[in-house]
XYZ file of C-alpha atoms in Angstrom:
714
model
C 3.840 -17.254 -35.544
C 4.007 -18.929 -38.917
C 4.581 -17.228 -42.228
C 0.995 -17.605 -43.418
C -0.394 -15.619 -40.486
C 2.186 -12.870 -40.930
C 1.326 -12.570 -44.622
C -2.390 -12.366 -43.859
C -1.702 -9.672 -41.268
C 0.485 -7.626 -43.582
C -2.054 -7.787 -46.410
C -4.771 -6.467 -44.100
C -2.613 -3.720 -42.604
C -1.451 -2.610 -46.067
C -5.113 -1.979 -46.958
C -5.603 0.270 -43.931
C -5.092 3.987 -43.826
C -2.453 5.044 -41.331
C -5.160 6.309 -38.988
C -6.953 2.963 -39.185
C -3.725 1.076 -38.466
C -3.052 3.302 -35.456
C -6.546 2.660 -34.102
C -5.844 -1.088 -34.059
C -3.088 -0.609 -31.477
C -5.712 0.086 -28.835
C -6.976 -2.793 -26.697
C -10.504 -1.657 -27.593
C -9.833 -1.762 -31.325
C -12.681 -0.172 -33.323
C -14.184 -1.748 -36.420
C -12.944 -0.956 -39.910
C -16.228 -1.317 -41.735
C -14.930 -0.751 -45.256
C -12.591 -3.739 -44.838
C -15.190 -5.891 -43.086
C -13.146 -5.983 -39.875
C -15.319 -5.969 -36.727
C -14.362 -4.274 -33.494
C -12.348 -6.355 -31.060
C -11.578 -5.905 -27.374
C -8.330 -7.646 -26.447
C -8.878 -7.732 -22.687
C -9.593 -11.288 -21.603
C -8.758 -12.988 -18.314
C -8.249 -16.708 -17.807
C -6.016 -17.097 -14.767
C -7.795 -20.123 -13.267
C -10.952 -20.214 -15.341
C -12.573 -17.840 -17.807
C -12.914 -14.673 -15.737
C -15.275 -11.723 -15.630
C -17.417 -12.954 -18.515
C -20.297 -14.542 -16.616
C -20.797 -18.234 -15.955
C -17.665 -20.360 -16.219
C -15.834 -23.198 -14.509
C -13.976 -21.832 -11.475
C -10.783 -23.745 -10.756
C -8.612 -23.273 -7.670
C -6.541 -20.082 -7.726
C -3.246 -20.173 -9.645
C -1.113 -20.559 -6.519
C -3.204 -23.622 -5.643
C -2.787 -25.018 -9.148
C 0.956 -24.594 -8.653
C 0.716 -26.654 -5.464
C -0.374 -29.614 -7.590
C 3.157 -29.787 -9.072
C 1.365 -31.432 -12.010
C 2.092 -30.155 -15.514
C -0.360 -32.520 -17.189
C -3.255 -31.535 -14.948
C -2.504 -27.832 -15.391
C -2.564 -28.284 -19.163
C -6.032 -29.829 -18.888
C -7.205 -26.901 -16.772
C -5.915 -24.434 -19.363
C -7.673 -26.352 -22.136
C -10.987 -25.894 -20.321
C -10.243 -22.181 -19.849
C -9.598 -21.638 -23.553
C -12.509 -23.823 -24.644
C -14.915 -21.806 -22.527
C -13.342 -18.542 -23.714
C -13.743 -19.544 -27.354
C -17.305 -20.737 -26.746
C -18.299 -17.498 -25.006
C -16.618 -15.479 -27.759
C -18.472 -17.371 -30.481
C -21.843 -16.958 -28.801
C -21.304 -13.316 -27.849
C -20.302 -12.143 -31.308
C -23.439 -13.730 -32.791
C -25.395 -11.246 -30.691
C -23.113 -8.330 -31.519
C -21.582 -8.313 -28.037
C -17.892 -7.509 -28.444
C -17.291 -6.205 -24.956
C -14.159 -6.752 -22.912
C -13.662 -10.200 -21.321
C -15.640 -11.862 -24.130
C -12.617 -12.427 -26.309
C -10.001 -15.096 -27.042
C -6.872 -13.194 -26.063
C -6.312 -14.239 -22.472
C -4.018 -12.013 -20.408
C -2.781 -15.044 -18.495
C -0.689 -16.644 -17.020
C 0.916 -14.474 -14.355
C 4.478 -15.785 -14.149
C 5.939 -13.210 -11.795
C 7.962 -14.578 -8.892
C 6.182 -14.631 -5.528
C 9.280 -13.299 -3.767
C 7.479 -11.736 -0.777
C 4.673 -13.479 1.109
C 2.977 -10.155 1.802
C 2.240 -9.425 -1.869
C -1.509 -9.499 -2.460
C -1.268 -10.604 -6.082
C 1.090 -13.466 -5.297
C -1.977 -15.715 -5.363
C -2.073 -15.228 -9.142
C 1.391 -16.730 -9.619
C 2.901 -20.216 -9.606
C 5.005 -19.483 -6.551
C 8.522 -18.434 -5.660
C 10.695 -20.663 -7.831
C 11.683 -19.697 -11.407
C 12.006 -23.318 -12.578
C 8.604 -24.383 -11.253
C 7.036 -21.187 -12.580
C 8.559 -21.715 -16.009
C 7.461 -25.328 -16.371
C 3.941 -24.660 -15.130
C 3.692 -21.495 -17.203
C 4.636 -23.390 -20.349
C 2.136 -26.155 -19.533
C -0.617 -23.577 -19.088
C 0.293 -21.711 -22.277
C 0.332 -24.882 -24.368
C -2.969 -26.033 -22.896
C -4.489 -22.627 -23.552
C -3.267 -22.203 -27.132
C -3.612 -25.812 -28.274
C -1.684 -27.610 -30.991
C -3.935 -27.207 -34.036
C -3.549 -24.907 -37.034
C -5.138 -22.047 -35.137
C -4.805 -21.148 -31.482
C -7.856 -21.972 -29.381
C -7.045 -18.863 -27.313
C -3.918 -16.724 -27.098
C -1.821 -16.759 -23.933
C -0.034 -13.733 -22.529
C 2.825 -13.978 -20.013
C 2.704 -11.173 -17.449
C 3.923 -8.894 -15.878
C 7.285 -8.403 -17.561
C 9.247 -7.869 -15.422
C 10.545 -7.543 -11.839
C 7.024 -7.046 -10.553
C 5.786 -8.321 -7.205
C 4.649 -5.390 -5.113
C 4.229 -3.287 -3.140
C 0.759 -2.732 -4.580
C 0.253 0.672 -2.969
C 3.146 2.345 -4.818
C 3.410 0.265 -7.985
C 2.459 3.128 -10.316
C 5.538 5.148 -9.414
C 7.848 2.506 -7.966
C 11.325 1.862 -9.331
C 12.369 -1.750 -8.726
C 16.144 -1.711 -8.441
C 17.551 -5.097 -9.269
C 21.032 -6.453 -9.921
C 21.969 -8.003 -13.242
C 22.418 -11.289 -11.407
C 18.970 -11.315 -9.777
C 17.336 -10.219 -13.026
C 18.878 -13.091 -14.970
C 18.739 -15.674 -12.197
C 15.240 -15.084 -10.839
C 13.074 -12.471 -12.492
C 13.140 -13.229 -16.231
C 14.114 -16.874 -16.993
C 10.473 -18.007 -16.879
C 9.574 -15.365 -19.464
C 12.309 -16.699 -21.749
C 10.816 -20.191 -21.510
C 7.343 -18.820 -22.257
C 8.728 -17.153 -25.377
C 10.479 -20.359 -26.436
C 7.164 -22.194 -25.967
C 5.439 -19.866 -28.419
C 3.381 -17.664 -26.121
C 1.376 -15.191 -28.207
C 1.730 -12.196 -25.921
C 3.786 -10.591 -23.171
C 2.412 -7.881 -20.867
C 4.617 -5.216 -19.342
C 4.479 -4.164 -15.693
C 3.432 -0.910 -14.030
C 6.723 -0.227 -12.270
C 10.064 0.971 -13.523
C 13.010 -1.401 -13.563
C 16.345 0.262 -12.828
C 14.924 3.590 -13.903
C 13.160 2.499 -17.086
C 9.366 2.061 -17.308
C 8.797 -1.662 -17.801
C 6.313 -1.008 -20.619
C 8.839 1.160 -22.475
C 12.159 -0.333 -21.461
C 15.056 -0.544 -23.865
C 16.701 -3.244 -21.751
C 13.624 -5.401 -21.166
C 11.673 -4.977 -24.392
C 14.003 -3.920 -27.178
C 17.311 -5.474 -26.141
C 16.099 -8.646 -24.423
C 12.579 -9.682 -25.435
C 12.657 -8.643 -29.093
C 16.308 -8.770 -30.106
C 18.004 -11.319 -27.831
C 15.081 -13.731 -27.472
C 13.539 -13.099 -30.876
C 9.963 -12.806 -29.599
C 7.504 -12.717 -32.516
C 4.225 -12.159 -30.682
C 2.658 -8.960 -29.382
C 3.627 -6.850 -26.379
C 0.852 -5.132 -24.442
C 0.955 -2.628 -21.613
C -0.763 -3.308 -18.320
C -4.014 -1.378 -18.044
C -3.336 2.375 -17.893
C 0.362 1.660 -17.260
C 1.436 4.027 -20.032
C -0.232 6.919 -18.211
C 2.150 6.261 -15.327
C 5.157 6.963 -17.542
C 4.487 10.705 -17.627
C 2.181 11.143 -14.626
C 4.023 9.114 -11.972
C 7.399 7.949 -13.278
C 8.008 11.414 -14.822
C 10.085 9.872 -17.605
C 8.236 11.761 -20.342
C 6.555 15.163 -20.346
C 3.166 14.231 -21.783
C 1.062 11.495 -23.374
C 2.434 12.184 -26.862
C 6.000 11.540 -25.747
C 4.821 8.498 -23.793
C 3.073 7.019 -26.822
C 6.166 7.533 -28.938
C 8.558 6.091 -26.361
C 6.441 2.993 -25.744
C 5.865 2.280 -29.433
C 9.532 2.709 -30.316
C 10.668 0.382 -27.527
C 8.253 -2.348 -28.622
C 4.880 -1.919 -26.897
C 2.565 -2.917 -29.751
C -0.795 -2.707 -28.007
C -1.992 -0.241 -25.381
C -4.347 -1.380 -22.662
C -5.521 2.089 -21.774
C -5.959 5.406 -23.537
C -2.513 6.741 -24.435
C -2.414 5.275 -27.952
C -5.531 7.235 -28.820
C -3.098 10.084 -29.447
C -0.771 8.102 -31.713
C -1.758 10.112 -34.768
C -1.023 13.315 -32.868
C 2.392 11.900 -32.010
C 2.862 11.044 -35.693
C 1.873 14.554 -36.797
C 4.418 15.946 -34.326
C 7.126 13.787 -35.888
C 7.547 11.640 -32.771
C 6.750 8.318 -34.465
C 6.941 7.077 -38.027
C 4.396 5.424 -40.286
C 6.580 2.314 -40.416
C 6.575 1.996 -36.618
C 2.778 2.213 -36.488
C 2.254 -0.267 -39.313
C 4.791 -2.780 -37.991
C 3.040 -2.782 -34.621
C -0.292 -3.286 -36.388
C 1.158 -6.262 -38.270
C 2.219 -7.742 -34.928
C -1.259 -7.597 -33.416
C -2.965 -8.728 -36.621
C -0.654 -11.718 -36.867
C -2.086 -12.862 -33.536
C -5.649 -12.279 -34.740
C -4.895 -14.293 -37.864
C -3.352 -17.064 -35.750
C -6.622 -17.204 -33.817
C -8.534 -17.871 -37.046
C -10.496 -14.633 -36.874
C -10.370 -14.229 -40.642
C -11.239 -17.841 -41.528
C -14.863 -18.976 -41.497
C -13.648 -22.580 -41.326
C -11.632 -22.188 -38.102
C -11.859 -25.505 -36.240
C -13.101 -23.812 -33.057
C -16.053 -21.962 -34.578
C -18.473 -24.721 -33.561
C -17.850 -24.268 -29.820
C -20.810 -22.756 -28.011
C -22.916 -22.541 -24.898
C -23.021 -26.314 -24.423
C -19.234 -26.291 -23.968
C -19.352 -24.008 -20.917
C -19.889 -25.173 -17.316
C -19.977 -28.869 -18.204
C -20.064 -31.880 -15.916
C -16.638 -32.858 -17.218
C -15.071 -29.516 -16.321
C -16.779 -29.644 -12.925
C -15.178 -33.024 -12.289
C -11.785 -31.655 -13.335
C -11.993 -28.748 -10.914
C -12.794 -31.210 -8.108
C -9.672 -33.202 -8.980
C -7.610 -30.007 -9.083
C -8.881 -29.006 -5.643
C -7.900 -32.381 -4.170
C -4.468 -32.247 -5.781
C -3.793 -28.690 -4.622
C -4.583 -28.938 -0.900
C -1.494 -29.268 1.274
C -1.494 -31.184 4.544
C 0.900 -29.207 6.737
C 0.402 -31.028 10.028
C -1.287 -34.227 11.167
C -0.780 -35.763 14.603
C -2.800 -38.799 13.551
C -6.245 -37.233 13.851
C -6.772 -37.300 10.082
C -8.442 -38.865 8.299
C -11.549 -38.862 10.454
C -13.621 -42.018 10.759
C -17.162 -41.062 9.779
C -18.612 -43.867 11.881
C -17.025 -42.520 15.062
C -18.015 -38.854 14.615
C -21.444 -38.098 16.068
C -21.125 -34.315 16.247
C -18.751 -32.193 14.186
C -18.306 -28.455 14.682
C -17.555 -26.250 11.700
C -16.381 -22.840 12.847
C -14.904 -19.780 11.195
C -15.530 -16.925 8.760
C -14.386 -18.841 5.675
C -16.614 -21.871 6.306
C -19.600 -20.529 4.368
C -17.704 -18.175 2.067
C -18.040 -18.445 -1.688
C -15.393 -15.733 -2.112
C -12.673 -18.010 -0.714
C -13.570 -20.547 -3.377
C -13.141 -17.964 -6.130
C -9.880 -16.110 -5.464
C -9.414 -13.065 -7.681
C -9.616 -12.731 -11.470
C -12.406 -15.264 -11.339
C -15.512 -16.342 -13.187
C -18.885 -17.192 -11.679
C -19.774 -20.816 -11.119
C -23.234 -22.348 -10.995
C -21.992 -25.138 -8.692
C -20.265 -23.772 -5.596
C -19.681 -26.095 -2.641
C -18.490 -24.228 0.449
C -16.463 -25.818 3.235
C -19.530 -26.175 5.441
C -21.708 -27.553 2.656
C -19.031 -30.059 1.682
C -18.850 -31.393 5.233
C -22.659 -31.587 5.487
C -22.734 -33.673 2.302
C -19.923 -35.943 3.432
C -20.966 -36.961 6.936
C -23.016 -40.028 7.701
C -26.747 -39.713 8.013
C -27.526 -38.848 11.616
C -24.249 -37.044 12.281
C -24.925 -33.586 13.673
C -23.087 -30.683 12.053
C -22.930 -27.541 14.215
C -21.823 -24.179 12.842
C -20.596 -20.835 14.147
C -19.099 -17.990 12.117
C -16.814 -17.354 15.092
C -15.582 -13.956 13.946
C -15.693 -11.507 11.085
C -13.035 -12.002 8.433
C -11.094 -8.930 9.554
C -13.316 -6.577 11.521
C -13.744 -6.711 15.290
C -17.362 -7.845 15.277
C -20.030 -9.392 13.076
C -22.990 -7.240 14.182
C -22.451 -3.489 14.129
C -24.103 -2.714 17.480
C -22.557 -5.636 19.330
C -19.438 -5.667 21.447
C -16.140 -6.799 19.964
C -15.695 -10.540 19.359
C -19.467 -11.066 19.447
C -19.299 -14.585 18.006
C -16.579 -16.004 20.264
C -18.894 -17.424 22.903
C -20.989 -19.157 20.247
C -17.825 -20.642 18.777
C -16.866 -21.975 22.194
C -20.356 -23.488 22.604
C -20.013 -25.303 19.297
C -16.484 -26.490 20.068
C -17.440 -27.870 23.479
C -20.442 -29.696 22.028
C -18.445 -31.318 19.213
C -16.317 -34.432 18.920
C -13.991 -32.559 16.589
C -13.815 -29.042 15.128
C -13.022 -28.011 11.577
C -11.837 -24.428 12.074
C -11.978 -22.462 8.814
C -9.890 -19.283 8.810
C -7.972 -17.170 6.331
C -8.376 -14.221 3.992
C -10.195 -13.578 0.732
C -9.860 -11.411 -2.354
C -11.587 -8.452 -0.688
C -8.541 -7.965 1.540
C -5.787 -9.827 -0.333
C -5.326 -8.982 -3.986
C -4.627 -6.223 -6.463
C -4.497 -2.529 -5.667
C -7.881 -1.104 -6.629
C -9.722 -4.424 -6.354
C -9.545 -4.885 -2.601
C -11.671 -3.032 -0.084
C -9.479 -3.202 2.983
C -7.577 -0.466 4.746
C -4.463 -2.583 5.240
C -1.984 -2.178 2.385
C -3.809 -1.825 -0.934
C -4.187 -5.597 -1.125
C -0.850 -6.526 0.388
C -0.608 -7.963 3.892
C 0.964 -5.955 6.679
C 2.014 -9.125 8.491
C 1.868 -12.886 8.040
C -0.471 -13.456 10.970
C -4.187 -14.060 10.707
C -6.312 -10.952 11.324
C -6.408 -10.191 15.049
C -9.932 -11.378 15.757
C -9.470 -14.596 13.811
C -6.399 -15.317 15.914
C -8.516 -14.779 19.030
C -11.011 -17.243 17.598
C -8.332 -19.885 17.054
C -7.064 -19.523 20.613
C -10.589 -19.663 22.086
C -11.492 -22.832 20.191
C -8.185 -24.501 21.048
C -8.737 -23.685 24.722
C -11.775 -25.991 24.845
C -9.572 -29.055 24.408
C -11.668 -30.378 21.538
C -9.477 -31.732 18.692
C -9.031 -29.047 16.020
C -8.416 -29.325 12.267
C -7.356 -25.890 11.060
C -8.277 -25.139 7.446
C -6.511 -22.109 5.991
C -8.093 -20.457 2.935
C -5.545 -17.921 1.702
C -3.661 -17.117 -1.458
C -0.337 -16.802 0.315
C 1.854 -18.091 3.102
C 0.808 -17.315 6.666
C 2.605 -17.543 9.983
C 0.725 -20.502 11.462
C 3.138 -21.004 14.347
C 0.409 -21.003 17.003
C -1.692 -23.496 15.043
C 1.368 -25.642 14.405
C 1.946 -25.892 18.150
C -1.678 -26.223 19.258
C -3.881 -27.693 16.524
C -4.046 -31.387 15.683
C -3.999 -30.952 11.922
C -3.543 -28.115 9.421
C -4.735 -28.094 5.815
C -3.690 -25.281 3.467
C -6.762 -25.094 1.261
C -5.900 -21.911 -0.705
C -8.725 -20.317 -2.698
C -9.988 -23.697 -3.589
C -12.343 -23.511 -6.581
C -16.016 -24.250 -7.070
C -15.666 -27.748 -5.559
C -13.270 -26.680 -2.828
C -15.620 -27.562 0.018
C -16.361 -31.004 -1.361
C -12.688 -31.755 -1.929
C -11.876 -30.561 1.587
C -14.545 -32.758 3.157
C -13.455 -35.818 1.211
C -9.872 -35.237 2.356
C -10.918 -34.812 5.978
C -12.819 -38.115 5.921
C -10.196 -40.032 3.949
C -12.117 -40.494 0.716
C -9.301 -38.546 -0.904
C -5.670 -37.953 0.030
C -4.247 -34.393 -0.008
C -1.938 -34.141 -2.996
C -0.370 -30.691 -2.769
C 3.157 -29.491 -2.095
C 4.034 -25.930 -1.136
C 5.057 -23.725 -4.098
C 6.123 -21.071 -1.582
C 7.981 -20.974 1.708
C 5.869 -20.489 4.823
C 7.883 -18.056 6.933
C 7.593 -16.869 10.482
C 6.542 -13.235 10.610
C 9.547 -10.929 10.495
C 11.815 -13.292 8.549
C 11.544 -11.367 5.270
C 13.499 -8.258 4.234
C 11.657 -4.981 3.496
C 9.139 -5.446 0.689
C 10.633 -2.615 -1.371
C 14.012 -4.396 -1.478
C 14.151 -6.443 -4.685
C 17.421 -8.182 -3.874
C 16.910 -11.917 -3.570
C 19.215 -12.172 -0.547
C 17.258 -13.735 2.307
C 14.240 -14.445 0.089
C 12.632 -17.729 -0.939
C 13.995 -21.152 -0.106
C 16.973 -20.650 -2.414
C 18.465 -17.782 -0.410
C 16.815 -18.041 3.034
C 19.286 -18.497 5.885
C 16.692 -18.867 8.659
C 14.679 -22.014 9.310
C 11.168 -21.638 7.852
C 7.937 -22.812 9.419
C 7.126 -24.983 6.390
C 9.534 -25.337 3.462
C 8.960 -25.018 -0.263
C 8.103 -28.434 -1.722
C 6.701 -29.745 1.553
C 3.410 -31.579 1.970
C 2.231 -34.575 3.987
C 0.050 -37.491 2.920
C -2.082 -40.164 4.565
C 0.038 -42.761 2.835
C 3.783 -43.392 2.880
C 6.201 -43.743 -0.004
C 9.678 -45.163 -0.289
C 12.335 -44.188 -2.812
C 14.947 -46.685 -4.002
C 17.298 -47.729 -6.792
C 18.454 -44.319 -7.989
C 20.361 -44.493 -11.258
C 21.957 -41.674 -13.211
C 22.770 -41.245 -16.883
C 25.217 -38.380 -17.280
C 25.368 -36.557 -20.605
C 24.418 -33.136 -21.933
C 21.289 -33.701 -19.881
C 21.360 -35.664 -16.670
C 18.670 -38.335 -16.518
C 17.768 -39.661 -13.083
C 15.565 -42.698 -12.647
C 14.268 -43.677 -9.253
C 11.746 -46.203 -7.979
C 8.851 -44.907 -5.910
C 6.672 -47.333 -3.955
C 3.462 -46.667 -2.065
C 3.946 -48.485 1.212
C 0.758 -47.161 2.817
C -2.939 -47.922 2.713
C -4.198 -45.068 0.538
C -3.847 -44.209 -3.140
C -1.513 -41.266 -3.187
C 0.226 -38.785 -5.427
C 3.950 -38.274 -4.858
C 6.051 -35.471 -6.298
C 9.563 -36.566 -7.190
C 11.702 -33.454 -6.745
C 15.277 -32.850 -7.918
C 17.451 -30.021 -6.620
C 20.926 -28.917 -7.605
C 23.564 -27.045 -5.617
C 24.219 -24.252 -8.072
C 27.841 -23.781 -7.056
C 30.424 -26.507 -7.656
C 31.519 -28.271 -4.481
C 35.210 -27.624 -5.167
C 37.105 -24.458 -4.305
C 36.532 -21.472 -6.556
C 40.178 -21.410 -7.557
C 39.734 -24.742 -9.302
C 36.639 -23.684 -11.232
C 37.986 -21.093 -13.606
C 36.822 -21.504 -17.170
C 39.283 -20.431 -19.798
C 37.198 -17.326 -20.582
C 36.828 -16.226 -16.948
C 39.635 -14.768 -14.914
C 39.674 -13.819 -11.239
C 36.347 -15.533 -10.662
C 36.419 -14.950 -6.925
C 36.464 -11.194 -7.547
C 33.200 -11.204 -9.526
C 31.340 -14.061 -7.861
C 29.988 -13.625 -4.356
C 29.362 -17.041 -2.783
C 26.965 -15.621 -0.176
C 24.720 -14.434 -3.006
C 24.356 -17.874 -4.577
C 21.298 -20.099 -4.199
C 21.848 -22.883 -1.672
C 20.204 -25.166 -4.202
C 17.468 -24.852 -6.784
C 14.671 -27.028 -8.094
C 15.825 -28.508 -11.403
C 13.236 -31.215 -12.080
C 9.950 -32.638 -10.812
C 7.412 -35.273 -11.811
C 4.052 -36.196 -10.281
C 3.281 -39.912 -9.958
C 0.124 -41.610 -8.668
C 0.357 -44.925 -6.860
C -2.140 -47.449 -5.570
C -1.348 -49.102 -2.218
C 1.628 -51.402 -2.724
C 2.275 -50.147 -6.248
C 5.787 -49.240 -7.414
C 6.741 -47.150 -10.429
C 10.006 -46.018 -11.959
C 10.111 -42.256 -12.478
C 12.528 -40.405 -14.745
C 13.526 -36.819 -14.028
C 15.555 -35.036 -16.709
C 17.857 -32.259 -15.510
C 18.712 -29.879 -18.370
C 22.265 -28.690 -18.881
C 21.351 -25.082 -18.123
C 20.578 -26.123 -14.542
C 24.358 -26.302 -14.056
C 24.836 -22.675 -15.030
C 26.034 -20.184 -12.446
C 24.899 -16.590 -12.877
C 27.684 -14.134 -12.108
C 27.228 -10.642 -10.712
C 27.235 -9.179 -14.226
C 24.307 -11.403 -15.227
C 26.346 -13.701 -17.445
C 25.796 -17.451 -17.286
C 28.636 -19.966 -17.098
C 28.992 -23.654 -16.388
C 31.915 -23.705 -13.995
C 34.209 -26.691 -13.878
C 33.743 -28.843 -10.818
C 31.474 -31.333 -9.073
C 27.797 -30.518 -8.602
C 25.615 -32.233 -6.019
C 22.097 -33.221 -7.024
C 19.389 -34.290 -4.583
C 16.389 -36.443 -5.496
C 13.435 -37.307 -3.263
C 9.980 -36.205 -2.188
C 11.108 -32.906 -0.668
C 13.816 -30.292 -0.394
C 17.188 -31.399 1.030
C 16.922 -28.882 3.886
C 16.988 -29.547 7.614
C 13.418 -28.410 8.256
C 12.033 -30.843 5.669
C 13.987 -33.638 7.355
C 12.510 -32.647 10.726
C 8.960 -32.618 9.399
C 9.112 -35.829 7.377
C 11.862 -37.878 8.991
C 13.216 -38.484 5.488
C 16.308 -37.522 3.539
C 16.911 -37.155 -0.173
C 19.163 -39.340 -2.273
C 22.159 -37.430 -3.585
C 24.909 -37.862 -6.133
C 27.585 -35.791 -7.830
C 27.971 -34.792 -11.461
C 31.270 -33.442 -12.743
C 31.349 -30.716 -15.359
């Protein structure tokens, strides 16, 4: 935040009475009429499109956007989100509508680590890897906030920190985490968001090592404010401060909670606790300076948004800038780029001229909800999976449809017997040349505690398998012998072992956005090539530790010892690419250049991925830095990542085209995090892998390819 905005904020706050300043620390900040300051509600959502504010462009869910592995595209998506937010804000305030969600402070992105595939809110994240999450988070923040004098909309990195379920107990849960895991996995992406100039950071509901995340000395005061020098505003999650005295039992009442949170650095309260700030002041629990300094923080953000300048460059945005043809086209491109081809025995792409009858079966085939994900807006242009296929087929091709099963209940019609749509599904399958089998979940059963309506686990999954009656549907359709393309609409990894063994092709479609069905159809018929790579590991059910265990041992591709079903970074294409001529420039940063050639028949997007073995290849005894003694006593090799993503670039190639791609590996990628959380570059040789995938055995099995590798000595 620049000096001018801080000065504007301080001048305004100095004119306020103490009671007025305290009132501005509420998310539903009331007007101060005598100063000409209107009311403002800070709660805005923009995870993958302007959310909960009426009509807006609905992009694929965040986890799908992560699967693009495309920083530039994500920045464009975020620019649309903030443009529509600003436009809606401008139009709403003209009519005196200053309700929540119609603002320009977006409480996005969610940069928590998707450490457990069962977590319902994992769909809101950019996956399981801190490096990928950081780079995509920064791209989204910069696209959201813009690069002009004023911010187009303000970003907010959430939920700080160590927050990824379980949803059912989050309000009283204490996430116990080692100093190593905290530094290595749970907070580095927040540091990069701060360095990128994010306007806000939101705290989490849970405690972290005994301290409430929204009032933590370690997380807020020591790290975010003092160590990292964060200059933006810190906001609590909604009603999270109530948990501090009601569920965490850290304070005795709301007055003590308000004082604790304010003193530790929570500047804005999403909830009701800060309504008693003046009572806390009158009891001597907080000072006038603490209240006013917090008010300056939040008003600096409002000034940076141009709220007090009639000539702000974004004031002209309006209704015509919402739900445009251009943003519709962008969401189609994002859907194509995000879909991941997990299996293809040669069936795909289908030849339209040879398909006379196509069966579309499954509970997600006609669902708009699976296009939306959660924290979504409302589109005027939805194309479901079934509708997309109907539009794409040749004239005269018959499209047959059966729902097949309910999404999660045992029957579709209440008075019918269980599995009442199975026989119809079999009819359709037997009558078809090929079946597109659409299965999965949606945000009514996978999502945030309080938002979902299922009886499973407050939005979390109890297992990685499809719901029982969907699994029956898959087996029944497969039994007909008709070729099957399985389309999986979920926001998380599933155990698709049966489909992997028995279906001809599998497409992970995620919650795919307003054009998801059109993108899917165009991929199926070869008008587009699937461009996604997995931002999460697809496990077999039972491979993960207990969800309450926040240790990273055995979690994500970096620490997993078992062989996964589908690895992080994996995704097939209809085309083929070859890598050649790797060259390395070794300095403070390591610059790798590699040639990538499209040797197939389709235009394709390739993701060049670089991974580093985080431990030197030499013996520990030879790696002692001068300031570290007895390294083997404080470093546990079995708690080190096998390797970690340290660079990636997306490149698009026409058939026969070759491009040279540069991947820059920053020096901090060579740092080893010790058990005490300290970072050190240990002397020795580090192995770096470059290619279109992870350097693991399962990726080699699935692709038949290996990565290039080389060593760098530090």
